[in-house]
Structure formats: C-alpha cells, structure tokens
mmCIF file of C-alpha atoms in Angstrom:
data_model
loop_
_atom_site.group_PDB
_atom_site.id
_atom_site.type_symbol
_atom_site.label_atom_id
_atom_site.label_comp_id
_atom_site.label_asym_id
_atom_site.label_seq_id
_atom_site.Cartn_x
_atom_site.Cartn_y
_atom_site.Cartn_z
ATOM 1 C CA MET A 23 11.119 9.950 -20.998
ATOM 2 C CA LYS A 24 11.797 8.435 -18.750
ATOM 3 C CA THR A 25 8.931 7.322 -17.026
ATOM 4 C CA ILE A 26 8.532 5.323 -13.746
ATOM 5 C CA PHE A 27 7.164 1.816 -14.934
ATOM 6 C CA ASP A 28 10.495 1.492 -16.589
ATOM 7 C CA GLY A 29 11.954 -0.869 -14.534
ATOM 8 C CA GLY A 30 8.429 -2.871 -13.456
ATOM 9 C CA LEU A 31 7.678 -3.800 -16.304
ATOM 10 C CA ARG A 32 10.475 -4.349 -18.246
ATOM 11 C CA ALA A 33 10.534 -8.435 -17.746
ATOM 12 C CA SER A 34 6.949 -8.181 -18.680
ATOM 13 C CA ALA A 35 8.152 -5.760 -21.533
ATOM 14 C CA TYR A 36 10.327 -8.556 -23.263
ATOM 15 C CA LEU A 37 7.756 -11.853 -23.115
ATOM 16 C CA CYS A 38 4.778 -9.558 -23.988
ATOM 17 C CA SER A 39 7.157 -7.793 -26.395
ATOM 18 C CA VAL A 40 5.218 -4.460 -25.681
ATOM 19 C CA ASN A 41 7.144 -1.782 -26.630
ATOM 20 C CA ILE A 42 5.062 0.759 -23.406
ATOM 21 C CA LEU A 43 7.300 4.000 -24.162
ATOM 22 C CA SER A 44 6.292 5.510 -28.083
ATOM 23 C CA LYS A 45 2.435 5.764 -27.141
ATOM 24 C CA SER A 46 1.645 8.605 -24.869
ATOM 25 C CA ARG A 47 2.444 8.641 -21.290
ATOM 26 C CA LEU A 48 -0.830 7.843 -19.748
ATOM 27 C CA VAL A 49 -2.450 5.331 -22.139
ATOM 28 C CA SER A 50 0.583 3.530 -22.445
ATOM 29 C CA VAL A 51 0.762 2.940 -18.547
ATOM 30 C CA VAL A 52 -2.201 2.012 -19.003
ATOM 31 C CA SER A 53 -1.940 0.000 -22.012
ATOM 32 C CA ALA A 54 1.040 -1.781 -20.179
ATOM 33 C CA ILE A 55 -0.848 -2.795 -17.083
ATOM 34 C CA ALA A 56 -3.189 -4.473 -19.066
ATOM 35 C CA PHE A 57 -0.566 -6.542 -20.819
ATOM 36 C CA LEU A 58 0.917 -7.039 -17.920
ATOM 37 C CA ALA A 59 -2.406 -8.648 -16.965
ATOM 38 C CA ALA A 60 -2.445 -10.509 -19.838
ATOM 39 C CA CYS A 61 0.909 -11.567 -20.062
ATOM 40 C CA SER A 62 2.114 -12.509 -16.690
ATOM 41 C CA SER A 63 -0.534 -12.914 -14.364
ATOM 42 C CA PRO A 64 0.877 -13.613 -10.847
ATOM 43 C CA ASN A 65 -2.198 -16.474 -10.932
ATOM 44 C CA LYS A 66 -1.021 -18.393 -14.402
ATOM 45 C CA PRO A 67 1.838 -20.744 -13.695
ATOM 46 C CA ILE A 68 5.729 -19.984 -15.949
ATOM 47 C CA ALA A 69 5.376 -22.580 -17.681
ATOM 48 C CA GLU A 70 2.699 -21.055 -19.692
ATOM 49 C CA GLN A 71 4.089 -18.169 -20.340
ATOM 50 C CA GLY A 72 7.408 -19.571 -21.558
ATOM 51 C CA ALA A 73 10.506 -20.223 -20.193
ATOM 52 C CA PRO A 74 12.597 -16.652 -18.972
ATOM 53 C CA SER A 75 15.311 -15.790 -20.039
ATOM 54 C CA PRO A 76 18.597 -16.669 -18.515
ATOM 55 C CA ALA A 77 18.754 -12.722 -17.616
ATOM 56 C CA THR A 78 14.642 -12.167 -17.153
ATOM 57 C CA ALA A 79 15.277 -15.430 -14.747
ATOM 58 C CA ALA A 80 18.101 -13.682 -13.120
ATOM 59 C CA GLU A 81 16.034 -9.953 -12.846
ATOM 60 C CA MET A 82 13.082 -12.123 -11.159
ATOM 61 C CA ALA A 83 15.775 -13.665 -9.197
ATOM 62 C CA VAL A 84 17.003 -10.012 -7.690
ATOM 63 C CA MET A 85 13.280 -9.160 -7.044
ATOM 64 C CA ALA A 86 11.446 -11.585 -5.531
ATOM 65 C CA ARG A 87 14.742 -11.278 -3.170
ATOM 66 C CA HIS A 88 14.166 -7.692 -2.551
ATOM 67 C CA ASP A 89 10.727 -8.571 -1.542
ATOM 68 C CA SER A 90 11.579 -11.125 0.690
ATOM 69 C CA LEU A 91 14.146 -7.809 2.042
ATOM 70 C CA MET A 92 11.782 -5.332 1.881
ATOM 71 C CA ALA A 93 8.973 -7.430 4.126
ATOM 72 C CA LYS A 94 11.018 -7.766 6.921
ATOM 73 C CA MET A 95 11.982 -3.846 6.510
ATOM 74 C CA ASP A 96 7.897 -4.084 9.384
ATOM 75 C CA GLN A 97 10.173 -6.285 11.359
ATOM 76 C CA LEU A 98 13.706 -4.050 12.041
ATOM 77 C CA TYR A 99 10.941 -0.726 12.190
ATOM 78 C CA SER A 100 8.999 -2.897 14.734
ATOM 79 C CA LEU A 101 12.303 -4.193 17.162
ATOM 80 C CA LYS A 102 13.659 -0.372 16.640
ATOM 81 C CA ALA A 103 9.694 0.480 18.252
ATOM 82 C CA LYS A 104 10.310 -2.344 21.026
ATOM 83 C CA ILE A 105 13.378 -1.341 22.262
ATOM 84 C CA ASN A 106 13.315 2.484 22.436
ATOM 85 C CA ALA A 107 9.992 1.428 24.598
ATOM 86 C CA ALA A 108 12.260 -0.748 26.684
ATOM 87 C CA LYS A 109 14.369 2.601 27.566
ATOM 88 C CA ALA A 110 16.932 -0.492 28.480
ATOM 89 C CA PRO A 111 20.439 0.688 28.922
ATOM 90 C CA ALA A 112 23.078 -0.340 26.143
ATOM 91 C CA SER A 113 20.034 -0.629 23.535
ATOM 92 C CA GLY A 114 22.996 1.342 21.480
ATOM 93 C CA PRO A 115 24.413 -1.052 19.631
ATOM 94 C CA TYR A 116 21.197 -3.373 19.151
ATOM 95 C CA LEU A 117 19.481 0.317 17.349
ATOM 96 C CA ARG A 118 22.353 1.277 15.454
ATOM 97 C CA GLY A 119 22.533 -2.588 13.782
ATOM 98 C CA LEU A 120 18.915 -2.144 12.669
ATOM 99 C CA ALA A 121 19.541 1.162 11.719
ATOM 100 C CA ALA A 122 22.491 -0.084 9.683
ATOM 101 C CA ALA A 123 20.520 -3.128 7.846
ATOM 102 C CA ASP A 124 17.967 -0.614 6.950
ATOM 103 C CA ALA A 125 20.813 2.276 5.559
ATOM 104 C CA ALA A 126 22.128 -0.681 3.391
ATOM 105 C CA MET A 127 18.337 -1.915 1.983
ATOM 106 C CA MET A 128 17.324 1.912 0.938
ATOM 107 C CA ASP A 129 21.361 2.539 -0.134
ATOM 108 C CA TRP A 130 21.024 -0.476 -2.508
ATOM 109 C CA MET A 131 17.750 0.584 -4.194
ATOM 110 C CA HIS A 132 19.020 3.710 -4.546
ATOM 111 C CA GLN A 133 22.221 2.681 -7.125
ATOM 112 C CA TYR A 134 20.163 -0.219 -8.515
ATOM 113 C CA ARG A 135 20.204 0.552 -12.172
ATOM 114 C CA ALA A 136 18.494 -2.397 -14.425
ATOM 115 C CA PRO A 137 20.041 -2.254 -17.642
ATOM 116 C CA ASP A 138 17.649 -1.429 -20.737
ATOM 117 C CA SER A 139 16.881 -3.723 -23.465
ATOM 118 C CA THR A 140 19.424 -2.167 -25.496
ATOM 119 C CA ALA A 141 22.507 -4.171 -23.352
ATOM 120 C CA THR A 142 23.331 -6.956 -24.501
ATOM 121 C CA PRO A 143 21.992 -10.440 -22.252
ATOM 122 C CA SER A 144 25.029 -11.685 -20.902
ATOM 123 C CA ALA A 145 25.768 -8.244 -19.407
ATOM 124 C CA ARG A 146 22.172 -8.659 -18.227
ATOM 125 C CA LEU A 147 22.958 -11.475 -16.551
ATOM 126 C CA ALA A 148 25.951 -10.385 -15.060
ATOM 127 C CA TYR A 149 24.648 -6.967 -13.525
ATOM 128 C CA PHE A 150 21.791 -8.568 -12.228
ATOM 129 C CA GLN A 151 24.060 -11.685 -10.694
ATOM 130 C CA GLN A 152 26.196 -9.579 -9.106
ATOM 131 C CA GLN A 153 22.271 -7.683 -7.713
ATOM 132 C CA GLN A 154 21.695 -10.970 -6.147
ATOM 133 C CA GLN A 155 25.556 -11.020 -4.106
ATOM 134 C CA VAL A 156 24.997 -7.829 -3.098
ATOM 135 C CA LEU A 157 21.471 -8.565 -1.410
ATOM 136 C CA ALA A 158 22.683 -11.594 -0.162
ATOM 137 C CA GLY A 159 25.378 -9.580 1.692
ATOM 138 C CA VAL A 160 22.323 -7.261 3.074
ATOM 139 C CA SER A 161 19.797 -10.437 3.324
ATOM 140 C CA ARG A 162 22.466 -11.818 6.202
ATOM 141 C CA GLN A 163 22.879 -8.537 7.838
ATOM 142 C CA PHE A 164 18.770 -8.915 8.155
ATOM 143 C CA ARG A 165 19.027 -11.886 9.254
ATOM 144 C CA ALA A 166 22.223 -10.597 12.082
ATOM 145 C CA THR A 167 20.166 -7.546 13.325
ATOM 146 C CA ILE A 168 17.179 -8.829 13.488
ATOM 147 C CA ASP A 169 18.380 -11.549 15.666
ATOM 148 C CA SER A 170 20.539 -10.102 17.785
ATOM 149 C CA ALA A 171 16.999 -7.779 18.351
ATOM 150 C CA THR A 172 14.997 -10.090 19.216
ATOM 151 C CA LEU A 173 17.412 -11.412 21.898
ATOM 152 C CA PHE A 174 17.936 -8.504 23.595
ATOM 153 C CA ILE A 175 14.257 -8.209 23.546
ATOM 154 C CA GLN A 176 13.647 -11.172 24.981
ATOM 155 C CA GLN A 177 15.880 -10.559 27.980
ATOM 156 C CA LEU A 178 14.738 -7.413 28.504
ATOM 157 C CA PRO A 179 13.085 -8.173 32.493
ATOM 158 C CA ALA A 180 9.674 -6.745 31.275
ATOM 159 C CA ALA A 181 9.282 -5.171 27.219
ATOM 160 C CA PRO A 182 6.183 -2.258 27.814
ATOM 161 C CA ALA A 183 2.902 -4.230 26.813
ATOM 162 C CA SER A 184 2.098 -0.228 23.840
ATOM 163 C CA ALA A 185 4.935 -1.043 22.397
ATOM 164 C CA ALA A 186 4.617 -2.430 18.977
ATOM 165 C CA THR A 187 4.181 -6.143 18.140
ATOM 166 C CA PRO A 188 7.203 -7.666 16.260
ATOM 167 C CA SER A 189 6.186 -9.052 13.137
ATOM 168 C CA LYS A 190 6.891 -12.942 12.551
ATOM 169 C CA MET B 23 -54.015 -19.627 11.486
ATOM 170 C CA LEU B 24 -56.333 -17.480 8.763
ATOM 171 C CA LYS B 25 -54.075 -14.678 10.411
ATOM 172 C CA ARG B 26 -50.561 -16.464 9.624
ATOM 173 C CA LEU B 27 -51.775 -16.405 5.958
ATOM 174 C CA PHE B 28 -51.899 -13.091 5.459
ATOM 175 C CA LEU B 29 -48.892 -11.639 7.531
ATOM 176 C CA LEU B 30 -46.984 -14.082 5.070
ATOM 177 C CA PRO B 31 -46.929 -11.937 2.593
ATOM 178 C CA ALA B 32 -46.664 -8.718 4.165
ATOM 179 C CA LEU B 33 -43.598 -10.463 5.112
ATOM 180 C CA ALA B 34 -41.663 -11.270 2.004
ATOM 181 C CA ALA B 35 -42.339 -8.111 0.377
ATOM 182 C CA ALA B 36 -40.746 -6.723 3.192
ATOM 183 C CA LEU B 37 -38.114 -8.761 2.730
ATOM 184 C CA VAL B 38 -37.605 -8.231 -0.832
ATOM 185 C CA THR B 39 -38.078 -4.680 -0.188
ATOM 186 C CA ALA B 40 -35.307 -4.980 2.231
ATOM 187 C CA CYS B 41 -33.107 -6.629 -0.099
ATOM 188 C CA THR B 42 -33.567 -4.419 -2.989
ATOM 189 C CA SER B 43 -33.543 -1.341 -1.989
ATOM 190 C CA PRO B 44 -31.002 -0.019 -3.318
ATOM 191 C CA ASP B 45 -29.881 2.521 0.002
ATOM 192 C CA THR B 46 -29.708 -0.661 2.165
ATOM 193 C CA ALA B 47 -29.057 -3.168 -0.049
ATOM 194 C CA VAL B 48 -25.908 -3.224 0.071
ATOM 195 C CA ARG B 49 -23.253 -1.909 2.530
ATOM 196 C CA LEU B 50 -19.273 -2.617 3.016
ATOM 197 C CA PRO B 51 -17.980 -3.867 6.374
ATOM 198 C CA ILE B 52 -16.501 -1.480 8.720
ATOM 199 C CA LEU B 53 -12.360 -3.299 9.066
ATOM 200 C CA GLY B 54 -10.302 -3.080 11.771
ATOM 201 C CA GLU B 55 -11.065 -2.952 15.777
ATOM 202 C CA ARG B 56 -14.234 -2.298 17.766
ATOM 203 C CA ASP B 57 -14.451 -0.717 21.304
ATOM 204 C CA VAL B 58 -17.677 -1.333 23.165
ATOM 205 C CA ARG B 59 -18.507 1.449 25.335
ATOM 206 C CA PRO B 60 -21.769 1.064 27.696
ATOM 207 C CA ARG B 61 -24.265 3.697 28.097
ATOM 208 C CA ALA B 62 -24.068 6.022 31.423
ATOM 209 C CA ASP B 63 -27.631 6.026 30.865
ATOM 210 C CA GLY B 64 -28.188 2.392 30.659
ATOM 211 C CA GLY B 65 -29.050 2.363 27.308
ATOM 212 C CA PRO B 66 -27.535 -0.291 23.901
ATOM 213 C CA ALA B 67 -23.778 0.221 23.944
ATOM 214 C CA ASP B 68 -22.176 2.293 21.781
ATOM 215 C CA THR B 69 -19.719 0.321 19.141
ATOM 216 C CA VAL B 70 -16.393 2.745 18.414
ATOM 217 C CA PHE B 71 -14.419 1.433 15.148
ATOM 218 C CA ALA B 72 -10.893 1.679 14.529
ATOM 219 C CA ARG B 73 -10.173 5.468 12.710
ATOM 220 C CA VAL B 74 -7.129 6.110 10.898
ATOM 221 C CA PRO B 75 -4.787 7.774 13.575
ATOM 222 C CA ALA B 76 -4.090 11.408 12.943
ATOM 223 C CA PHE B 77 -1.265 12.261 10.726
ATOM 224 C CA ARG B 78 0.353 15.570 9.094
ATOM 225 C CA LEU B 79 2.648 14.550 6.361
ATOM 226 C CA THR B 80 3.517 16.873 3.052
ATOM 227 C CA ASN B 81 2.658 16.194 -0.197
ATOM 228 C CA GLN B 82 4.407 17.253 -4.050
ATOM 229 C CA ALA B 83 3.595 20.818 -4.214
ATOM 230 C CA GLY B 84 4.909 20.866 -0.569
ATOM 231 C CA GLU B 85 1.053 21.265 1.337
ATOM 232 C CA VAL B 86 0.878 20.111 4.704
ATOM 233 C CA ILE B 87 -1.732 17.327 4.615
ATOM 234 C CA THR B 88 -3.923 15.865 8.045
ATOM 235 C CA ASN B 89 -6.940 13.695 8.125
ATOM 236 C CA GLN B 90 -8.909 17.054 7.368
ATOM 237 C CA THR B 91 -7.705 17.124 4.140
ATOM 238 C CA PHE B 92 -10.023 14.202 3.646
ATOM 239 C CA ALA B 93 -12.859 15.165 5.952
ATOM 240 C CA GLY B 94 -15.899 14.339 3.894
ATOM 241 C CA LYS B 95 -14.216 12.186 0.695
ATOM 242 C CA ALA B 96 -13.532 9.069 0.548
ATOM 243 C CA TYR B 97 -9.700 8.171 -0.218
ATOM 244 C CA ILE B 98 -7.833 5.236 -1.415
ATOM 245 C CA ALA B 99 -4.163 5.249 -0.022
ATOM 246 C CA ASP B 100 -1.245 2.652 -0.835
ATOM 247 C CA PHE B 101 2.686 3.188 0.523
ATOM 248 C CA PHE B 102 5.020 3.223 -2.660
ATOM 249 C CA PHE B 103 8.643 4.894 -2.735
ATOM 250 C CA ALA B 104 9.780 5.889 -5.784
ATOM 251 C CA THR B 105 12.851 4.374 -6.681
ATOM 252 C CA CYS B 106 10.933 1.206 -6.008
ATOM 253 C CA PRO B 107 11.750 -1.311 -8.162
ATOM 254 C CA GLY B 108 9.990 -4.630 -7.779
ATOM 255 C CA ILE B 109 5.608 -4.000 -6.380
ATOM 256 C CA CYS B 110 5.246 -0.171 -6.559
ATOM 257 C CA PRO B 111 5.315 0.131 -10.661
ATOM 258 C CA LYS B 112 2.216 -2.381 -10.951
ATOM 259 C CA MET B 113 0.730 -1.252 -7.592
ATOM 260 C CA GLN B 114 0.510 2.297 -9.021
ATOM 261 C CA GLY B 115 -0.289 1.572 -12.144
ATOM 262 C CA GLU B 116 -3.669 -0.466 -11.197
ATOM 263 C CA LEU B 117 -4.012 2.768 -9.422
ATOM 264 C CA LEU B 118 -4.009 5.059 -12.066
ATOM 265 C CA LYS B 119 -6.580 2.793 -13.368
ATOM 266 C CA VAL B 120 -8.783 3.637 -10.067
ATOM 267 C CA TYR B 121 -7.751 7.494 -11.538
ATOM 268 C CA ALA B 122 -8.507 6.856 -14.711
ATOM 269 C CA LYS B 123 -12.014 5.608 -13.734
ATOM 270 C CA TYR B 124 -13.384 7.935 -10.922
ATOM 271 C CA GLY B 125 -10.276 10.442 -10.389
ATOM 272 C CA LYS B 126 -12.525 13.464 -10.553
ATOM 273 C CA ASP B 127 -15.278 11.999 -8.290
ATOM 274 C CA PRO B 128 -14.872 15.217 -6.302
ATOM 275 C CA ARG B 129 -15.931 12.694 -3.129
ATOM 276 C CA LEU B 130 -12.895 10.473 -3.361
ATOM 277 C CA ALA B 131 -9.080 11.790 -3.569
ATOM 278 C CA PHE B 132 -5.468 9.414 -3.136
ATOM 279 C CA LEU B 133 -2.774 8.929 -1.017
ATOM 280 C CA SER B 134 0.189 7.778 -2.038
ATOM 281 C CA HIS B 135 2.683 7.202 1.315
ATOM 282 C CA THR B 136 6.290 7.003 0.341
ATOM 283 C CA ILE B 137 8.196 4.437 3.253
ATOM 284 C CA ASP B 138 11.580 6.773 1.753
ATOM 285 C CA PRO B 139 10.869 9.498 3.292
ATOM 286 C CA ALA B 140 15.022 10.411 3.199
ATOM 287 C CA HIS B 141 14.917 10.066 -0.991
ATOM 288 C CA ASP B 142 11.916 11.462 -1.310
ATOM 289 C CA SER B 143 12.000 14.765 -0.289
ATOM 290 C CA ILE B 144 9.202 17.347 -2.263
ATOM 291 C CA PRO B 145 10.767 17.505 -5.266
ATOM 292 C CA VAL B 146 11.167 13.141 -5.598
ATOM 293 C CA LEU B 147 7.613 13.219 -5.176
ATOM 294 C CA ARG B 148 7.333 16.107 -7.612
ATOM 295 C CA ASP B 149 8.674 14.381 -10.097
ATOM 296 C CA TYR B 150 7.530 10.783 -9.716
ATOM 297 C CA ALA B 151 3.761 12.780 -9.799
ATOM 298 C CA ASP B 152 4.893 13.818 -12.778
ATOM 299 C CA ARG B 153 6.470 11.087 -14.450
ATOM 300 C CA LEU B 154 3.355 8.679 -13.837
ATOM 301 C CA GLY B 155 1.164 11.791 -15.853
ATOM 302 C CA MET B 156 -0.182 13.331 -12.140
ATOM 303 C CA GLY B 157 1.709 16.643 -11.594
ATOM 304 C CA ALA B 158 -1.237 18.128 -12.524
ATOM 305 C CA ALA B 159 -3.527 15.868 -10.616
ATOM 306 C CA ARG B 160 -4.502 18.625 -7.270
ATOM 307 C CA ASN B 161 -6.479 14.930 -5.001
ATOM 308 C CA TRP B 162 -3.734 12.272 -5.527
ATOM 309 C CA HIS B 163 -1.380 13.295 -3.159
ATOM 310 C CA PHE B 164 2.614 11.623 -2.893
ATOM 311 C CA ALA B 165 3.547 12.539 0.611
ATOM 312 C CA THR B 166 6.411 12.288 2.796
ATOM 313 C CA THR B 167 6.417 12.187 7.048
ATOM 314 C CA GLY B 168 9.319 14.058 6.422
ATOM 315 C CA ALA B 169 9.583 17.434 4.537
ATOM 316 C CA LYS B 170 11.808 18.570 7.249
ATOM 317 C CA GLY B 171 14.250 16.024 7.656
ATOM 318 C CA GLU B 172 11.959 14.635 10.621
ATOM 319 C CA PRO B 173 14.578 12.079 11.728
ATOM 320 C CA ALA B 174 11.702 9.973 13.059
ATOM 321 C CA ALA B 175 9.946 10.205 9.519
ATOM 322 C CA LYS B 176 10.658 6.443 8.646
ATOM 323 C CA ASP B 177 9.443 5.405 11.871
ATOM 324 C CA SER B 178 6.627 7.303 11.099
ATOM 325 C CA VAL B 179 5.521 5.687 8.209
ATOM 326 C CA PHE B 180 6.271 2.296 8.609
ATOM 327 C CA LEU B 181 3.611 2.664 12.072
ATOM 328 C CA LEU B 182 1.164 4.722 10.316
ATOM 329 C CA ALA B 183 0.750 1.508 7.599
ATOM 330 C CA ARG B 184 0.879 -0.600 9.974
ATOM 331 C CA ALA B 185 -2.308 1.259 11.074
ATOM 332 C CA TYR B 186 -3.544 1.238 8.331
ATOM 333 C CA TYR B 187 -3.549 -2.667 7.375
ATOM 334 C CA THR B 188 -3.179 -4.479 11.238
ATOM 335 C CA ALA B 189 -6.355 -2.387 11.677
ATOM 336 C CA ALA B 190 -8.592 -5.060 9.527
ATOM 337 C CA GLU B 191 -5.470 -8.338 9.754
ATOM 338 C CA PRO B 192 -4.740 -7.602 13.633
ATOM 339 C CA ASP B 193 -3.231 -10.995 13.888
ATOM 340 C CA LYS B 194 -1.939 -11.647 10.351
ATOM 341 C CA GLN B 195 1.719 -9.846 8.829
ATOM 342 C CA ALA B 196 1.276 -9.685 5.240
ATOM 343 C CA PRO B 197 3.399 -11.668 3.557
ATOM 344 C CA GLY B 198 4.777 -8.409 2.085
ATOM 345 C CA GLY B 199 5.276 -6.585 5.420
ATOM 346 C CA PHE B 200 2.498 -3.810 5.991
ATOM 347 C CA ALA B 201 4.406 -1.073 4.073
ATOM 348 C CA HIS B 202 5.572 -2.961 1.267
ATOM 349 C CA ASN B 203 2.621 -5.640 0.683
ATOM 350 C CA GLY B 204 0.373 -3.394 -2.173
ATOM 351 C CA THR B 205 -2.548 -3.391 -0.486
ATOM 352 C CA PHE B 206 -4.907 -0.382 -1.690
ATOM 353 C CA ALA B 207 -6.657 0.818 1.776
ATOM 354 C CA LEU B 208 -10.000 2.367 1.494
ATOM 355 C CA VAL B 209 -11.202 5.157 3.746
ATOM 356 C CA ASP B 210 -14.590 6.210 4.066
ATOM 357 C CA ASP B 211 -15.591 9.844 4.606
ATOM 358 C CA GLN B 212 -15.214 9.043 8.838
ATOM 359 C CA GLY B 213 -12.190 7.831 8.583
ATOM 360 C CA HIS B 214 -13.317 4.139 8.750
ATOM 361 C CA ILE B 215 -11.082 1.219 6.686
ATOM 362 C CA ARG B 216 -13.651 -0.090 4.522
ATOM 363 C CA GLY B 217 -12.007 -2.733 1.910
ATOM 364 C CA LEU B 218 -8.311 -3.752 2.009
ATOM 365 C CA TYR B 219 -7.238 -5.152 -1.619
ATOM 366 C CA ASP B 220 -4.287 -6.713 -2.972
ATOM 367 C CA SER B 221 -3.376 -4.418 -5.801
ATOM 368 C CA LEU B 222 -0.924 -7.723 -7.886
ATOM 369 C CA ASN B 223 -4.086 -9.183 -7.737
ATOM 370 C CA PRO B 224 -6.401 -7.770 -10.780
ATOM 371 C CA LYS B 225 -9.440 -9.138 -9.591
ATOM 372 C CA GLU B 226 -9.180 -7.712 -6.273
ATOM 373 C CA VAL B 227 -8.789 -4.343 -8.129
ATOM 374 C CA GLU B 228 -11.879 -5.272 -9.976
ATOM 375 C CA ARG B 229 -13.619 -5.801 -6.980
ATOM 376 C CA LEU B 230 -12.598 -2.364 -5.424
ATOM 377 C CA MET B 231 -14.018 -0.620 -8.942
ATOM 378 C CA ALA B 232 -17.422 -2.099 -8.227
ATOM 379 C CA GLU B 233 -17.091 -1.479 -4.621
ATOM 380 C CA LEU B 234 -16.162 2.122 -4.688
ATOM 381 C CA PRO B 235 -19.519 3.352 -5.610
ATOM 382 C CA ILE B 236 -21.339 1.648 -2.868
ATOM 383 C CA LEU B 237 -19.319 3.357 -0.503
ATOM 384 C CA LEU B 238 -19.589 7.278 -2.190
ATOM 385 C CA ALA B 239 -23.802 6.715 -2.341
ATOM 386 C CA GLU B 240 -23.441 5.700 1.317
ATOM 387 C CA MET B 241 -21.611 8.940 2.121
ATOM 388 C CA ASP B 242 -24.647 10.734 -0.087
ATOM 389 C CA THR B 243 -27.339 9.523 1.860
ATOM 390 C CA ARG B 244 -25.261 10.656 5.187
ATOM 391 C CA LYS B 245 -24.880 14.183 2.629
ATOM 392 C CA PRO B 246 -27.953 13.970 0.772
ATOM 393 C CA ALA B 247 -27.363 18.242 -0.003
ATOM 394 C CA VAL B 248 -24.347 17.638 -1.556
ATOM 395 C CA ALA B 249 -24.876 17.713 -4.740
ATOM 396 C CA ARG B 250 -23.862 14.157 -6.676
ATOM 397 C CA GLN B 251 -22.676 14.219 -9.914
#
C-alpha cells in the first residue's frame, strides 16, 4: 500500500538506503522519520551527507521551488482579502489573476508524480527538470499577479485598516 | 538586625518552595496579543489574552467540529494538504511521534487542517488518515473548511492559519508562509496558544514533547476532579 510518505521521504530513502515500506505502517513511518532525522538533518551540512545524485539534486530543487511558492500563497490570499475589503471597482482582473496563480500552483501539485525508485536515473532527472520548468512558469505567474495586485492596492484611495496585512 | 537574620532563612525557604513546587514551578507562556481592560470598579485591570478564533470544520468522518469539540482539552494544530510533496509528510511524521507518545491521553487531541479544501474532500481526508495509520483514531481530526464546496473555503483556512501563527508573531512572516511553514501550534483547554514548534527541527519537536506534560498538568489544576491517567 502506498503511503503518504512515499514522496517526501524518497530522497532520504535514497540517501539512507532504507526501504520504509517493508515494515508495518506506523512503525515504518516512525522509523523512517527517525532515519530521516539522522540521515538528512536539515542542520547537517549537505557535504557531510555526500553529494546527491543529479536526479536527487533536481528533485530537491523542485521541492525548494515548491516550498518557496507555497510561502507566497499567503501573500496571494492576503492580497485577495485586501482587494475584497476595498470593494473597489475594476478589481475583477486582479482577483482573477490571483485566483489563476493559485489554481496554477494547485494544478501543479495535483499532477506532480515523482518517479519511484525503480525509474532510471535519467528518467528521474528528466522528470524533475521538466517539473522545474513548469514551476518556473508558475513562479512567473505568481510574481506578475502579486506585483499587479500590490500596485493596485497601493493606488487605492484609502485601503481599510481592517484587512489582513500583506505578507512580506 | 537580628530580626533580619531570622527573616533570611524564611525567605530562602519560601523561594525554594516557590521554585520547586510542581504546580507552580513552570507554566507555559500564553502567546499572542493581549488586551488590558480597565475595570469599572477601579480595581486592577484585566488582561485578556487572544484565543483561537471561532471555526467550524468537518473532519474525515464527516463530523462537524468547532472550538467546542476541543473544550476542556489541549490540542495540537497544523496545516497540510493531501498532495503536498514537500514538508507535509515530514511534518505529519513528526506529529505521529507525538501521537505515539501522547495519543491515548484523553486530555489531548490533534487537528490537521487541509489548506487544499477543493481537492481534499472528506473521502480524500479519510484516505489520508488511513494511509497515515490514523483511520481509527477518534482524537486526530483531519479537517476541511470546504466539506460542502464552500467557495471561500480556502480563504477561511488561510485566515485561520494566519490567526494561529500571527497570534504569536504578529510582525514576523514565517519563511514558509503561515499556512505552509510546518509549524505545530499547541492550544490549551481555553483556546490560548501556548507554544509554537517547528516540526522540521527535531529539537523543536522534543521541546513540544517536553512542554506538553507541563500544559496538561496545568489543566489538571483547573479540573481537580478529572481522573488523571
């Protein structure tokens, strides 16, 4: 049975050579997390963990970009709340832009299927590189829509103070 | 002078007692904004601490859960989504560790909010709980703001995440965003946030496990009649 942890632990499973699926579910999860902490502690310099393979490095880069974009989701929703609160005419395109950026990110996540460990290294590398390109497009969309919405809000006569504060 | 000499040991004893008494030695801080309200009778002003805002969610069993569901209990809250390829699996794995140690304690519950309500329907949440091995757990709620396809479901959960986390750090944006920063919030039986813990840092999870009994002990002092485990 596929577990939730397949995706998140894949890179660590490579590094640690642990097959987390071969044990009972809960024990395997907890054990795998313990191994994760030991093998790929975020506090541990990557040099001490050994250089990741090109495919693993590419996967990590995809995850880093994903996390970076997810951090901006708050910004999308904060801007949306401010625009809605302002009840300004002509806000439609900005709200639609923010919604489209949100949808692009969620669509990416819903279609993302990292190849499992049986895939060849070159196939894995190609997949992650291709996903990185898709995310680069989402990233551009985020930047454009956030910049436009921010500018729109700044140009409003007097934004209500009660609206949520935008993220940095 | 002689009187002062007599007082010194008494003072020292009082200090030692105060510092070692199990009930009063350590209390977790109440995080978040506080409002000082003057009293009409001129007495000392009341300090009112921020609480988790009112919420109405639906869990993986299709049950409605609100703040009242957690009345009299502490709970650990986090935010995730079922298709999250990044930090969520690690975060939930860390919460499983906490569950393994404290999950049977009736004074504690767990609340994981999905930030993808459009995708994470009740069946998806149920499947997620099953795959986590928590399908039969009654005190770990995987919950959505959008069980009925509410159009503002995602707005609601992002506002809720912001309320949980900015309550403690109003001027600081978390590096991973409020709704996707891998933070556990420890909420007491009165709806106050008593601790925030970075689930991606093992030391922080250890701190949560060390501080949880302190909160539970404090709650016991408010409910002396409740049987302790």
